[in-house]
Amino acid sequence: MPRATRASWLTGLLTSVLLLAVTAVACGSSDSDSGSDASGSGSGDKGSASTAFPVTIAHKYGSTTIKSEPKRIVTVGLTDQDAVLALGKVPVGTTEWLGGYKGAIGPWAKDKLGSSPAPTVLKDTGTGPQVEKIAALRPDLILAVYSGLTKSQYANLSKFAPVVAQPKEFNDFGVPWQRQTELIGKALGKETGAKKLVAGVQGKFAAAREAHPGFTKSAAVVATPYEGTFVFGSQDPRSRLLSDLGFALPKDLDKVIGDKFGANISKERLDLLDQGVALWIVPDLTTAVTKLHRDPVYGDLDVVKQGREVFVKETSDYGNAVSLSTVLSIPYVLDRLVPQLAAASDGKPGTKVAQPAS
């Protein structure tokens, strides 16, 4: 399913049959259950998590109190697993978004598994979280920070475990990676570790801005050729990558996008793409690019004529990491994206924007 449609995945209502099944499973679980504890060891507030509870976290549907250190974590948020792993825990369940990765764990995060088994992968086919399968994992915490969880879905999941839903101050699927990491850190009793992780990645952004001062003097935009031209708004993590590197976004971008993470634009608004750099997430690096350049409107823009485009293959590890934009995937992305952006924005049309070696 195209990534541009992910906000529609979580709109279905859960049936009463599922609710009865969930309640039965939840009531049947206890602290004396002999199921495995999949909490791994790793970075972040070692030895202090158990003293951090209870904690209360505000979100779109009110607030959730977590009474003790969670040990069986299920991530409903499509990128939440990376923050959990970065903080030294291994989820027992993750929700698949990108596909192709065991446990829904990308190569940038794989080493964080340690000796723990890969999480059980859950799917969302458009009707919401898989309630029965989540219940079977006996979670003591459900994370839906990077999500579009509905109020009814939140209420249903909350019947058998504390649920941390998306923050109310951002669009659905619009929470910044910094806030995502901090919220998950608080939920895990690892606030200090989360802040250190955020500071470390922010340092990488600062180093890139210092090495390439031209970034702060230019504008950029992210798009994908989904059902025409789909442009990502300022609250989408992909656009925030550019903002964090110092690029300005088009002035009227959100006026066109509205309160969504992105939207298709008409031919009359392709001027939004005529920026200092146009970052394209494409299905392939040959046919898709040729098709874009053959468009008489887009192909006539200066951003094309002057070679100020960056193309990222959507389904590559690199493309997947760009889409995730998490505390673990961003360093992986910056190693590849910064050289491309530097080449595209150097003011020299003849400069080739090379693809990363891997």
Short mmCIF file of C-alpha atoms in Angstrom, two decimals:
data_model
loop_
_atom_site.label_atom_id
_atom_site.label_comp_id
_atom_site.label_asym_id
_atom_site.label_seq_id
_atom_site.Cartn_x
_atom_site.Cartn_y
_atom_site.Cartn_z
CA MET A 1 0.00 0.00 0.00
CA PRO A 2 1.50 3.42 -0.92
CA ARG A 3 2.91 5.27 2.07
CA ALA A 4 0.96 8.38 1.13
CA THR A 5 -2.27 6.63 2.14
CA ARG A 6 -1.17 5.50 5.59
CA ALA A 7 -3.42 7.94 7.46
CA SER A 8 -6.46 6.06 6.15
CA TRP A 9 -5.29 2.72 7.51
CA LEU A 10 -6.53 3.33 11.03
CA THR A 11 -10.15 4.35 10.46
CA GLY A 12 -12.14 1.13 10.89
CA LEU A 13 -14.30 0.38 13.93
CA LEU A 14 -13.53 -2.78 15.92
CA THR A 15 -16.35 -5.29 16.31
CA SER A 16 -17.94 -6.36 19.57
CA VAL A 17 -16.78 -9.93 18.98
CA LEU A 18 -13.18 -8.79 19.04
CA LEU A 19 -13.79 -6.74 22.15
CA LEU A 20 -15.14 -9.79 23.98
CA ALA A 21 -12.12 -11.79 22.92
CA VAL A 22 -9.78 -9.04 24.08
CA THR A 23 -11.45 -8.74 27.46
CA ALA A 24 -11.24 -12.49 27.98
CA VAL A 25 -7.53 -12.57 27.15
CA ALA A 26 -6.79 -9.52 29.29
CA CYS A 27 -8.60 -10.93 32.31
CA GLY A 28 -6.80 -14.23 31.92
CA SER A 29 -3.29 -12.73 32.09
CA SER A 30 -1.41 -12.12 35.33
CA ASP A 31 1.98 -11.19 36.74
CA SER A 32 2.63 -14.87 37.47
CA ASP A 33 2.35 -15.83 33.80
CA SER A 34 5.45 -17.67 32.62
CA GLY A 35 5.64 -15.89 29.26
CA SER A 36 9.02 -14.47 28.23
CA ASP A 37 10.08 -10.96 29.16
CA ALA A 38 11.36 -9.45 25.92
CA SER A 39 12.83 -6.34 27.48
CA GLY A 40 16.37 -6.16 26.18
CA SER A 41 19.37 -4.47 27.71
CA GLY A 42 20.81 -1.36 26.15
CA SER A 43 21.24 2.39 26.43
CA GLY A 44 19.20 4.78 28.53
CA ASP A 45 18.86 5.27 32.30
CA LYS A 46 20.17 1.87 33.34
CA GLY A 47 19.02 0.91 36.80
CA SER A 48 16.74 3.92 37.24
CA ALA A 49 13.63 2.93 35.28
CA SER A 50 11.94 1.07 38.14
CA THR A 51 12.05 4.18 40.34
CA ALA A 52 10.50 6.44 37.68
CA PHE A 53 6.96 5.15 38.06
CA PRO A 54 4.12 5.86 38.11
CA VAL A 55 4.21 8.26 35.16
CA THR A 56 1.32 10.02 33.45
CA ILE A 57 1.48 11.01 29.78
CA ALA A 58 -0.96 13.40 28.11
CA HIS A 59 -2.10 12.67 24.55
CA LYS A 60 -4.88 13.30 22.04
CA TYR A 61 -7.49 11.37 24.01
CA GLY A 62 -6.65 12.50 27.53
CA SER A 63 -3.85 10.98 29.58
CA THR A 64 -2.50 7.56 30.46
CA THR A 65 -0.86 6.49 33.70
CA ILE A 66 1.77 3.75 33.61
CA LYS A 67 2.09 2.32 37.11
CA SER A 68 5.24 0.25 36.78
CA GLU A 69 8.11 -0.41 34.40
CA PRO A 70 6.69 -2.02 31.22
CA LYS A 71 8.24 -5.28 30.12
CA ARG A 72 5.96 -6.41 27.30
CA ILE A 73 5.61 -3.53 24.88
CA VAL A 74 3.59 -3.53 21.66
CA THR A 75 4.09 -0.69 19.17
CA VAL A 76 1.02 0.30 17.19
CA GLY A 77 2.72 3.52 16.10
CA LEU A 78 4.36 2.76 12.77
CA THR A 79 7.84 3.97 13.77
CA ASP A 80 7.70 3.74 17.57
CA GLN A 81 9.80 0.57 17.70
CA ASP A 82 13.01 2.47 16.92
CA ALA A 83 12.75 4.69 19.99
CA VAL A 84 11.98 1.64 22.15
CA LEU A 85 15.04 -0.17 20.80
CA ALA A 86 17.26 2.90 21.16
CA LEU A 87 16.29 3.04 24.83
CA GLY A 88 17.33 -0.53 25.48
CA LYS A 89 14.00 -2.35 25.28
CA VAL A 90 12.82 -4.85 22.66
CA PRO A 91 9.08 -4.80 21.85
CA VAL A 92 7.20 -8.08 21.86
CA GLY A 93 5.13 -6.80 18.94
CA THR A 94 5.57 -4.21 16.21
CA THR A 95 3.28 -2.96 13.44
CA GLU A 96 4.46 -3.43 9.87
CA TRP A 97 4.61 -0.39 7.63
CA LEU A 98 7.57 -0.75 5.27
CA GLY A 99 7.64 -4.53 4.83
CA GLY A 100 10.61 -6.75 4.16
CA TYR A 101 12.26 -6.53 7.58
CA LYS A 102 12.17 -9.30 10.18
CA GLY A 103 10.34 -8.00 13.22
CA ALA A 104 9.76 -4.71 11.34
CA ILE A 105 13.30 -3.74 12.41
CA GLY A 106 15.40 -1.96 9.76
CA PRO A 107 19.15 -2.43 9.28
CA TRP A 108 19.86 0.84 11.12
CA ALA A 109 18.31 -0.66 14.26
CA LYS A 110 19.03 -4.36 13.93
CA ASP A 111 22.00 -4.40 16.30
CA LYS A 112 19.74 -3.09 19.09
CA LEU A 113 17.98 -6.46 19.22
CA GLY A 114 21.01 -8.04 20.88
CA SER A 115 20.21 -11.65 21.75
CA SER A 116 16.45 -11.02 22.00
CA PRO A 117 14.08 -12.65 19.49
CA ALA A 118 12.61 -10.45 16.80
CA PRO A 119 9.21 -8.98 17.70
CA THR A 120 5.98 -10.46 16.40
CA VAL A 121 4.89 -8.39 13.41
CA LEU A 122 1.31 -7.12 13.38
CA LYS A 123 -0.46 -5.82 10.29
CA ASP A 124 -3.08 -3.16 9.68
CA THR A 125 -5.02 -3.80 6.50
CA GLY A 126 -7.25 -0.76 6.90
CA THR A 127 -9.50 -1.79 9.77
CA GLY A 128 -7.24 -0.70 12.61
CA PRO A 129 -4.90 -2.55 14.97
CA GLN A 130 -5.18 -6.35 15.15
CA VAL A 131 -6.80 -6.48 18.57
CA GLU A 132 -6.86 -10.24 19.10
CA LYS A 133 -3.21 -10.64 18.12
CA ILE A 134 -2.17 -7.70 20.29
CA ALA A 135 -4.06 -9.18 23.23
CA ALA A 136 -2.40 -12.56 22.70
CA LEU A 137 0.98 -10.90 23.23
CA ARG A 138 -0.13 -9.90 26.76
CA PRO A 139 1.26 -6.35 26.56
CA ASP A 140 1.66 -4.17 29.61
CA LEU A 141 2.11 -1.09 27.41
CA ILE A 142 0.85 -0.18 23.94
CA LEU A 143 2.57 2.69 22.15
CA ALA A 144 0.70 4.57 19.41
CA VAL A 145 2.73 7.79 19.33
CA TYR A 146 3.40 7.93 15.58
CA SER A 147 -0.11 6.94 14.57
CA GLY A 148 -3.57 7.98 13.49
CA LEU A 149 -5.32 6.02 16.24
CA THR A 150 -9.01 6.88 16.49
CA LYS A 151 -10.81 7.55 19.76
CA SER A 152 -12.73 4.28 19.55
CA GLN A 153 -9.57 2.32 18.77
CA TYR A 154 -7.84 3.97 21.72
CA ALA A 155 -10.75 3.09 24.03
CA ASN A 156 -10.81 -0.51 22.82
CA LEU A 157 -7.08 -1.08 23.22
CA SER A 158 -7.14 0.58 26.65
CA LYS A 159 -9.38 -2.22 27.94
CA PHE A 160 -6.40 -4.51 28.37
CA ALA A 161 -3.25 -2.33 28.62
CA PRO A 162 -2.23 1.31 29.07
CA VAL A 163 -2.13 3.05 25.68
CA VAL A 164 -0.03 6.12 24.84
CA ALA A 165 -1.76 7.69 21.83
CA GLN A 166 -0.46 10.40 19.50
CA PRO A 167 0.11 13.90 20.99
CA LYS A 168 -2.82 16.27 20.47
CA GLU A 169 -0.63 19.22 19.46
CA PHE A 170 0.40 17.60 16.17
CA ASN A 171 -1.40 16.20 13.15
CA ASP A 172 -1.90 12.44 13.08
CA PHE A 173 1.39 10.91 11.91
CA GLY A 174 2.94 14.33 12.52
CA VAL A 175 4.80 13.98 15.83
CA PRO A 176 8.46 15.07 15.47
CA TRP A 177 11.06 12.40 16.12
CA GLN A 178 12.37 14.40 19.08
CA ARG A 179 9.00 14.48 20.82
CA GLN A 180 8.32 10.85 19.92
CA THR A 181 11.59 9.77 21.53
CA GLU A 182 10.97 11.85 24.65
CA LEU A 183 7.40 10.58 25.12
CA ILE A 184 8.46 6.98 24.70
CA GLY A 185 11.39 7.58 27.03
CA LYS A 186 8.99 8.84 29.69
CA ALA A 187 6.70 5.84 29.18
CA LEU A 188 9.65 3.49 29.68
CA GLY A 189 11.02 5.36 32.70
CA LYS A 190 14.05 6.49 30.69
CA GLU A 191 13.60 10.24 30.28
CA THR A 192 17.28 11.05 30.78
CA GLY A 193 18.35 8.46 28.23
CA ALA A 194 15.81 9.80 25.73
CA LYS A 195 17.10 13.34 26.11
CA LYS A 196 20.66 12.16 25.55
CA LEU A 197 19.63 10.31 22.40
CA VAL A 198 17.83 13.37 21.05
CA ALA A 199 20.79 15.62 21.83
CA GLY A 200 23.13 13.24 20.02
CA VAL A 201 21.10 13.27 16.80
CA GLN A 202 20.55 17.03 17.02
CA GLY A 203 24.33 17.34 17.18
CA LYS A 204 24.57 15.55 13.84
CA PHE A 205 22.12 18.01 12.30
CA ALA A 206 24.11 20.93 13.73
CA ALA A 207 27.35 19.53 12.29
CA ALA A 208 25.73 19.20 8.85
CA ARG A 209 24.44 22.80 8.96
CA GLU A 210 27.87 24.05 9.97
CA ALA A 211 29.57 22.10 7.19
CA HIS A 212 27.03 23.33 4.62
CA PRO A 213 25.98 26.90 5.48
CA GLY A 214 24.22 27.17 2.12
CA PHE A 215 21.46 24.93 3.45
CA THR A 216 20.16 27.73 5.66
CA LYS A 217 19.96 30.09 2.69
CA SER A 218 17.85 27.81 0.52
CA ALA A 219 14.35 26.33 0.40
CA ALA A 220 13.44 22.70 -0.22
CA VAL A 221 10.41 20.47 -0.61
CA VAL A 222 9.67 16.73 -0.46
CA ALA A 223 7.37 15.04 -2.98
CA THR A 224 6.47 11.66 -4.41
CA PRO A 225 4.74 10.77 -7.74
CA TYR A 226 1.77 9.10 -6.06
CA GLU A 227 -1.46 9.51 -8.06
CA GLY A 228 0.06 12.57 -9.72
CA THR A 229 2.19 14.77 -7.50
CA PHE A 230 1.96 14.30 -3.73
CA VAL A 231 3.73 16.91 -1.60
CA PHE A 232 4.53 16.45 2.09
CA GLY A 233 3.60 19.20 4.54
CA SER A 234 5.66 20.82 7.27
CA GLN A 235 4.51 18.35 9.94
CA ASP A 236 5.61 15.29 8.02
CA PRO A 237 8.87 13.73 9.29
CA ARG A 238 10.38 13.83 5.79
CA SER A 239 9.88 17.57 5.55
CA ARG A 240 11.27 17.96 9.05
CA LEU A 241 14.50 16.32 7.89
CA LEU A 242 14.99 19.28 5.57
CA SER A 243 13.95 21.83 8.18
CA ASP A 244 16.36 20.35 10.74
CA LEU A 245 19.15 20.67 8.18
CA GLY A 246 18.38 24.39 7.87
CA PHE A 247 16.30 24.47 4.69
CA ALA A 248 13.18 26.62 4.56
CA LEU A 249 9.97 25.04 3.28
CA PRO A 250 7.76 26.74 0.65
CA LYS A 251 5.96 29.67 2.29
CA ASP A 252 2.43 28.61 1.38
CA LEU A 253 3.03 24.85 1.65
CA ASP A 254 0.69 24.25 4.58
CA LYS A 255 -1.93 26.53 3.08
CA VAL A 256 -2.11 24.13 0.15
CA ILE A 257 -1.71 20.94 2.22
CA GLY A 258 -4.16 21.81 5.00
CA ASP A 259 -4.05 19.96 8.31
CA LYS A 260 -2.72 16.74 6.77
CA PHE A 261 0.75 15.23 6.54
CA GLY A 262 0.60 15.81 2.79
CA ALA A 263 -1.67 16.08 -0.23
CA ASN A 264 -1.83 15.81 -3.98
CA ILE A 265 -1.41 19.12 -5.79
CA SER A 266 -2.72 20.25 -9.15
CA LYS A 267 -0.65 21.11 -12.20
CA GLU A 268 -1.34 24.76 -11.41
CA ARG A 269 0.53 24.40 -8.10
CA LEU A 270 3.63 22.64 -9.35
CA ASP A 271 5.39 25.91 -8.60
CA LEU A 272 5.66 24.56 -5.04
CA LEU A 273 8.35 22.25 -6.37
CA ASP A 274 10.46 25.04 -7.87
CA GLN A 275 12.65 25.46 -4.80
CA GLY A 276 16.36 25.41 -4.11
CA VAL A 277 16.10 21.62 -3.88
CA ALA A 278 13.31 19.18 -4.73
CA LEU A 279 13.67 15.89 -2.85
CA TRP A 280 11.75 13.14 -4.63
CA ILE A 281 10.89 9.76 -3.14
CA VAL A 282 10.31 7.58 -6.20
CA PRO A 283 9.47 3.92 -6.92
CA ASP A 284 12.56 3.58 -9.11
CA LEU A 285 15.47 5.72 -10.26
CA THR A 286 14.94 5.32 -14.02
CA THR A 287 11.39 5.13 -15.36
CA ALA A 288 9.86 7.31 -12.65
CA VAL A 289 12.46 10.04 -13.13
CA THR A 290 12.07 10.00 -16.89
CA LYS A 291 8.30 10.31 -16.55
CA LEU A 292 8.66 13.30 -14.23
CA HIS A 293 10.99 15.09 -16.60
CA ARG A 294 8.69 14.48 -19.56
CA ASP A 295 5.90 16.38 -17.85
CA PRO A 296 5.78 19.68 -19.79
CA VAL A 297 5.00 21.76 -16.68
CA TYR A 298 7.35 20.19 -14.16
CA GLY A 299 10.11 19.61 -16.74
CA ASP A 300 10.17 23.34 -17.52
CA LEU A 301 10.87 24.40 -13.91
CA ASP A 302 14.29 25.78 -12.99
CA VAL A 303 14.71 23.13 -10.30
CA VAL A 304 14.86 20.59 -13.15
CA LYS A 305 16.85 22.66 -15.65
CA GLN A 306 19.48 23.52 -13.05
CA GLY A 307 19.87 19.99 -11.68
CA ARG A 308 18.60 20.76 -8.18
CA GLU A 309 16.77 17.47 -7.66
CA VAL A 310 17.55 14.61 -5.28
CA PHE A 311 16.00 11.21 -5.96
CA VAL A 312 15.62 8.49 -3.35
CA LYS A 313 14.29 5.04 -4.19
CA GLU A 314 11.27 4.50 -1.98
CA THR A 315 11.72 0.80 -1.24
CA SER A 316 15.49 0.82 -0.69
CA ASP A 317 16.91 0.72 2.83
CA TYR A 318 17.79 4.37 2.34
CA GLY A 319 14.29 5.26 1.20
CA ASN A 320 12.75 3.33 4.07
CA ALA A 321 14.98 5.13 6.56
CA VAL A 322 13.95 8.50 5.10
CA SER A 323 10.29 7.61 5.54
CA LEU A 324 10.78 6.44 9.12
CA SER A 325 12.81 9.45 10.30
CA THR A 326 13.45 8.12 13.79
CA VAL A 327 16.16 8.60 16.38
CA LEU A 328 17.88 5.49 14.95
CA SER A 329 17.23 5.91 11.23
CA ILE A 330 18.17 9.59 10.94
CA PRO A 331 21.97 9.15 11.39
CA TYR A 332 21.81 6.47 8.68
CA VAL A 333 19.93 8.93 6.44
CA LEU A 334 22.20 11.89 7.06
CA ASP A 335 25.27 9.96 5.95
CA ARG A 336 23.60 9.54 2.56
CA LEU A 337 21.30 12.54 2.17
CA VAL A 338 23.62 15.38 3.17
CA PRO A 339 26.12 14.77 0.31
CA GLN A 340 23.23 14.65 -2.16
CA LEU A 341 21.69 17.88 -0.88
CA ALA A 342 25.10 19.55 -0.96
CA ALA A 343 25.56 18.59 -4.60
CA ALA A 344 22.06 19.70 -5.57
CA SER A 345 22.31 23.08 -3.84
CA ASP A 346 25.86 24.08 -4.75
CA GLY A 347 24.70 26.51 -7.47
CA LYS A 348 26.45 24.58 -10.23
CA PRO A 349 24.01 22.93 -12.67
CA GLY A 350 26.71 20.56 -13.87
CA THR A 351 27.24 18.95 -10.48
CA LYS A 352 26.00 15.36 -10.50
CA VAL A 353 23.85 14.28 -7.56
CA ALA A 354 25.25 10.81 -7.05
CA GLN A 355 23.38 7.93 -5.45
CA PRO A 356 24.84 6.53 -2.23
CA ALA A 357 27.06 3.48 -2.59
CA SER A 358 24.75 1.52 -0.30
#
